[in-house]
Amino acid sequence: MNIERVILSNLIYNNDFGRKVIPFLKSEYFQDHSDKIVYEIIDEYVRKYNSFPSIEALSIDLSNKE
């Protein structure tokens, strides 16, 4: 597992971690295109709802993404 996946996993499952690091993350830090898309969805969700998406919400947003 690479560092980008560890960060994404912690953003989803660890709210304390997410609250501390999300202000410092940028999409260009993610080299893999799929990781970048997942990060952008999480970031957009946090900006819109001020909370982190559940797995279900994330999968719905991913399925709506082209």
Tab-separated table of N, CA and C in Angstrom:
chain	number	residue	atom	x	y	z
A	1	MET	N	0.850	-1.177	0.000
A	1	MET	CA	0.000	0.000	0.000
A	1	MET	C	0.893	1.236	0.000
A	2	ASN	N	0.624	2.171	-0.914
A	2	ASN	CA	1.443	3.372	-0.982
A	2	ASN	C	0.908	4.453	-0.037
A	3	ILE	N	1.670	5.493	0.118
A	3	ILE	CA	1.342	6.533	1.095
A	3	ILE	C	0.037	7.261	0.735
A	4	GLU	N	-0.222	7.423	-0.567
A	4	GLU	CA	-1.457	8.084	-0.963
A	4	GLU	C	-2.682	7.287	-0.512
A	5	ARG	N	-2.618	5.984	-0.656
A	5	ARG	CA	-3.743	5.131	-0.237
A	5	ARG	C	-3.906	5.154	1.281
A	6	VAL	N	-2.802	5.210	2.001
A	6	VAL	CA	-2.876	5.290	3.466
A	6	VAL	C	-3.554	6.596	3.874
A	7	ILE	N	-3.195	7.677	3.217
A	7	ILE	CA	-3.810	8.976	3.522
A	7	ILE	C	-5.302	8.942	3.227
A	8	LEU	N	-5.670	8.420	2.046
A	8	LEU	CA	-7.100	8.348	1.687
A	8	LEU	C	-7.870	7.465	2.658
A	9	SER	N	-7.274	6.347	3.022
A	9	SER	CA	-7.927	5.437	3.964
A	9	SER	C	-8.163	6.121	5.303
A	10	ASN	N	-7.173	6.854	5.771
A	10	ASN	CA	-7.324	7.557	7.047
A	10	ASN	C	-8.307	8.717	6.948
A	11	LEU	N	-8.405	9.345	5.783
A	11	LEU	CA	-9.407	10.397	5.615
A	11	LEU	C	-10.815	9.836	5.752
A	12	ILE	N	-10.997	8.596	5.306
A	12	ILE	CA	-12.313	7.977	5.351
A	12	ILE	C	-12.627	7.413	6.732
A	13	TYR	N	-11.650	6.746	7.340
A	13	TYR	CA	-11.920	6.000	8.571
A	13	TYR	C	-11.498	6.695	9.864
A	14	ASN	N	-10.727	7.770	9.774
A	14	ASN	CA	-10.190	8.409	10.976
A	14	ASN	C	-10.484	9.911	10.919
A	15	ASN	N	-11.588	10.328	11.526
A	15	ASN	CA	-11.994	11.736	11.472
A	15	ASN	C	-10.975	12.676	12.117
A	16	ASP	N	-10.351	12.262	13.206
A	16	ASP	CA	-9.346	13.118	13.849
A	16	ASP	C	-8.180	13.386	12.899
A	17	PHE	N	-7.709	12.347	12.245
A	17	PHE	CA	-6.639	12.498	11.254
A	17	PHE	C	-7.105	13.425	10.128
A	18	GLY	N	-8.302	13.168	9.623
A	18	GLY	CA	-8.823	13.963	8.516
A	18	GLY	C	-8.918	15.435	8.834
A	19	ARG	N	-9.422	15.748	9.993
A	19	ARG	CA	-9.558	17.157	10.399
A	19	ARG	C	-8.197	17.854	10.478
A	20	LYS	N	-7.168	17.110	10.862
A	20	LYS	CA	-5.840	17.703	11.009
A	20	LYS	C	-5.130	17.880	9.674
A	21	VAL	N	-5.331	16.980	8.721
A	21	VAL	CA	-4.526	17.032	7.492
A	21	VAL	C	-5.250	17.591	6.276
A	22	ILE	N	-6.575	17.544	6.234
A	22	ILE	CA	-7.292	17.981	5.024
A	22	ILE	C	-6.965	19.425	4.628
A	23	PRO	N	-6.747	20.350	5.569
A	23	PRO	CA	-6.416	21.718	5.137
A	23	PRO	C	-5.073	21.822	4.414
A	24	PHE	N	-4.207	20.833	4.585
A	24	PHE	CA	-2.868	20.902	4.017
A	24	PHE	C	-2.703	20.072	2.746
A	25	LEU	N	-3.707	19.294	2.386
A	25	LEU	CA	-3.602	18.425	1.214
A	25	LEU	C	-4.031	19.160	-0.051
A	26	LYS	N	-3.425	18.753	-1.165
A	26	LYS	CA	-3.781	19.268	-2.485
A	26	LYS	C	-3.873	18.089	-3.432
A	27	SER	N	-4.687	18.216	-4.447
A	27	SER	CA	-4.872	17.099	-5.380
A	27	SER	C	-3.592	16.758	-6.117
A	28	GLU	N	-2.713	17.721	-6.324
A	28	GLU	CA	-1.468	17.420	-7.049
A	28	GLU	C	-0.504	16.547	-6.235
A	29	TYR	N	-0.779	16.346	-4.961
A	29	TYR	CA	0.048	15.452	-4.151
A	29	TYR	C	-0.206	13.980	-4.479
A	30	PHE	N	-1.308	13.698	-5.174
A	30	PHE	CA	-1.671	12.324	-5.504
A	30	PHE	C	-1.286	12.046	-6.951
A	31	GLN	N	-0.379	11.092	-7.146
A	31	GLN	CA	0.131	10.809	-8.483
A	31	GLN	C	-0.805	9.926	-9.294
A	32	ASP	N	-1.423	8.954	-8.666
A	32	ASP	CA	-2.334	8.056	-9.357
A	32	ASP	C	-3.645	8.784	-9.645
A	33	HIS	N	-4.122	8.669	-10.866
A	33	HIS	CA	-5.329	9.396	-11.266
A	33	HIS	C	-6.548	9.001	-10.422
A	34	SER	N	-6.706	7.731	-10.142
A	34	SER	CA	-7.858	7.295	-9.342
A	34	SER	C	-7.769	7.811	-7.911
A	35	ASP	N	-6.576	7.839	-7.335
A	35	ASP	CA	-6.402	8.402	-5.991
A	35	ASP	C	-6.738	9.897	-5.978
A	36	LYS	N	-6.340	10.577	-7.039
A	36	LYS	CA	-6.608	12.009	-7.151
A	36	LYS	C	-8.117	12.264	-7.206
A	37	ILE	N	-8.836	11.444	-7.953
A	37	ILE	CA	-10.288	11.598	-8.060
A	37	ILE	C	-10.951	11.356	-6.705
A	38	VAL	N	-10.526	10.312	-6.003
A	38	VAL	CA	-11.096	10.021	-4.680
A	38	VAL	C	-10.816	11.176	-3.727
A	39	TYR	N	-9.595	11.689	-3.741
A	39	TYR	CA	-9.279	12.832	-2.877
A	39	TYR	C	-10.162	14.032	-3.208
A	40	GLU	N	-10.326	14.326	-4.491
A	40	GLU	CA	-11.128	15.480	-4.881
A	40	GLU	C	-12.581	15.332	-4.431
A	41	ILE	N	-13.111	14.118	-4.496
A	41	ILE	CA	-14.478	13.884	-4.033
A	41	ILE	C	-14.565	14.094	-2.521
A	42	ILE	N	-13.601	13.562	-1.788
A	42	ILE	CA	-13.585	13.746	-0.330
A	42	ILE	C	-13.463	15.222	0.019
A	43	ASP	N	-12.557	15.925	-0.637
A	43	ASP	CA	-12.338	17.342	-0.365
A	43	ASP	C	-13.589	18.162	-0.666
A	44	GLU	N	-14.224	17.885	-1.792
A	44	GLU	CA	-15.453	18.589	-2.154
A	44	GLU	C	-16.560	18.313	-1.136
A	45	TYR	N	-16.673	17.082	-0.697
A	45	TYR	CA	-17.685	16.703	0.292
A	45	TYR	C	-17.444	17.435	1.610
A	46	VAL	N	-16.195	17.487	2.048
A	46	VAL	CA	-15.862	18.163	3.312
A	46	VAL	C	-16.167	19.656	3.213
A	47	ARG	N	-15.839	20.257	2.092
A	47	ARG	CA	-16.125	21.687	1.923
A	47	ARG	C	-17.632	21.959	1.919
A	48	LYS	N	-18.394	21.047	1.329
A	48	LYS	CA	-19.838	21.248	1.208
A	48	LYS	C	-20.583	20.951	2.504
A	49	TYR	N	-20.235	19.844	3.179
A	49	TYR	CA	-21.000	19.383	4.341
A	49	TYR	C	-20.273	19.526	5.681
A	50	ASN	N	-19.014	19.931	5.657
A	50	ASN	CA	-18.197	20.078	6.859
A	50	ASN	C	-18.111	18.780	7.671
A	51	SER	N	-18.128	17.661	6.984
A	51	SER	CA	-17.913	16.355	7.596
A	51	SER	C	-17.354	15.432	6.517
A	52	PHE	N	-16.830	14.313	6.939
A	52	PHE	CA	-16.230	13.387	5.993
A	52	PHE	C	-17.278	12.409	5.477
A	53	PRO	N	-17.168	12.012	4.204
A	53	PRO	CA	-18.183	11.121	3.630
A	53	PRO	C	-18.091	9.711	4.181
A	54	SER	N	-19.224	9.068	4.261
A	54	SER	CA	-19.241	7.644	4.601
A	54	SER	C	-18.822	6.867	3.349
A	55	ILE	N	-18.586	5.602	3.520
A	55	ILE	CA	-18.234	4.753	2.380
A	55	ILE	C	-19.365	4.774	1.350
A	56	GLU	N	-20.600	4.733	1.819
A	56	GLU	CA	-21.748	4.741	0.918
A	56	GLU	C	-21.824	6.046	0.123
A	57	ALA	N	-21.654	7.171	0.802
A	57	ALA	CA	-21.693	8.470	0.125
A	57	ALA	C	-20.559	8.581	-0.882
A	58	LEU	N	-19.393	8.100	-0.499
A	58	LEU	CA	-18.240	8.126	-1.390
A	58	LEU	C	-18.481	7.274	-2.622
A	59	SER	N	-19.049	6.092	-2.447
A	59	SER	CA	-19.292	5.221	-3.601
A	59	SER	C	-20.365	5.804	-4.508
A	60	ILE	N	-21.369	6.472	-3.945
A	60	ILE	CA	-22.383	7.128	-4.777
A	60	ILE	C	-21.754	8.254	-5.594
A	61	ASP	N	-20.938	9.070	-4.950
A	61	ASP	CA	-20.279	10.161	-5.664
A	61	ASP	C	-19.334	9.622	-6.737
A	62	LEU	N	-18.653	8.531	-6.450
A	62	LEU	CA	-17.757	7.921	-7.447
A	62	LEU	C	-18.540	7.361	-8.622
A	63	SER	N	-19.682	6.784	-8.360
A	63	SER	CA	-20.476	6.213	-9.457
A	63	SER	C	-21.081	7.314	-10.328
A	64	ASN	N	-21.279	8.504	-9.782
A	64	ASN	CA	-21.806	9.627	-10.551
A	64	ASN	C	-20.717	10.350	-11.333
A	65	LYS	N	-19.466	10.080	-11.001
A	65	LYS	CA	-18.335	10.718	-11.664
A	65	LYS	C	-18.089	10.042	-13.004
A	66	GLU	N	-17.812	10.822	-14.025
A	66	GLU	CA	-17.549	10.226	-15.343
A	66	GLU	C	-16.094	9.918	-15.531
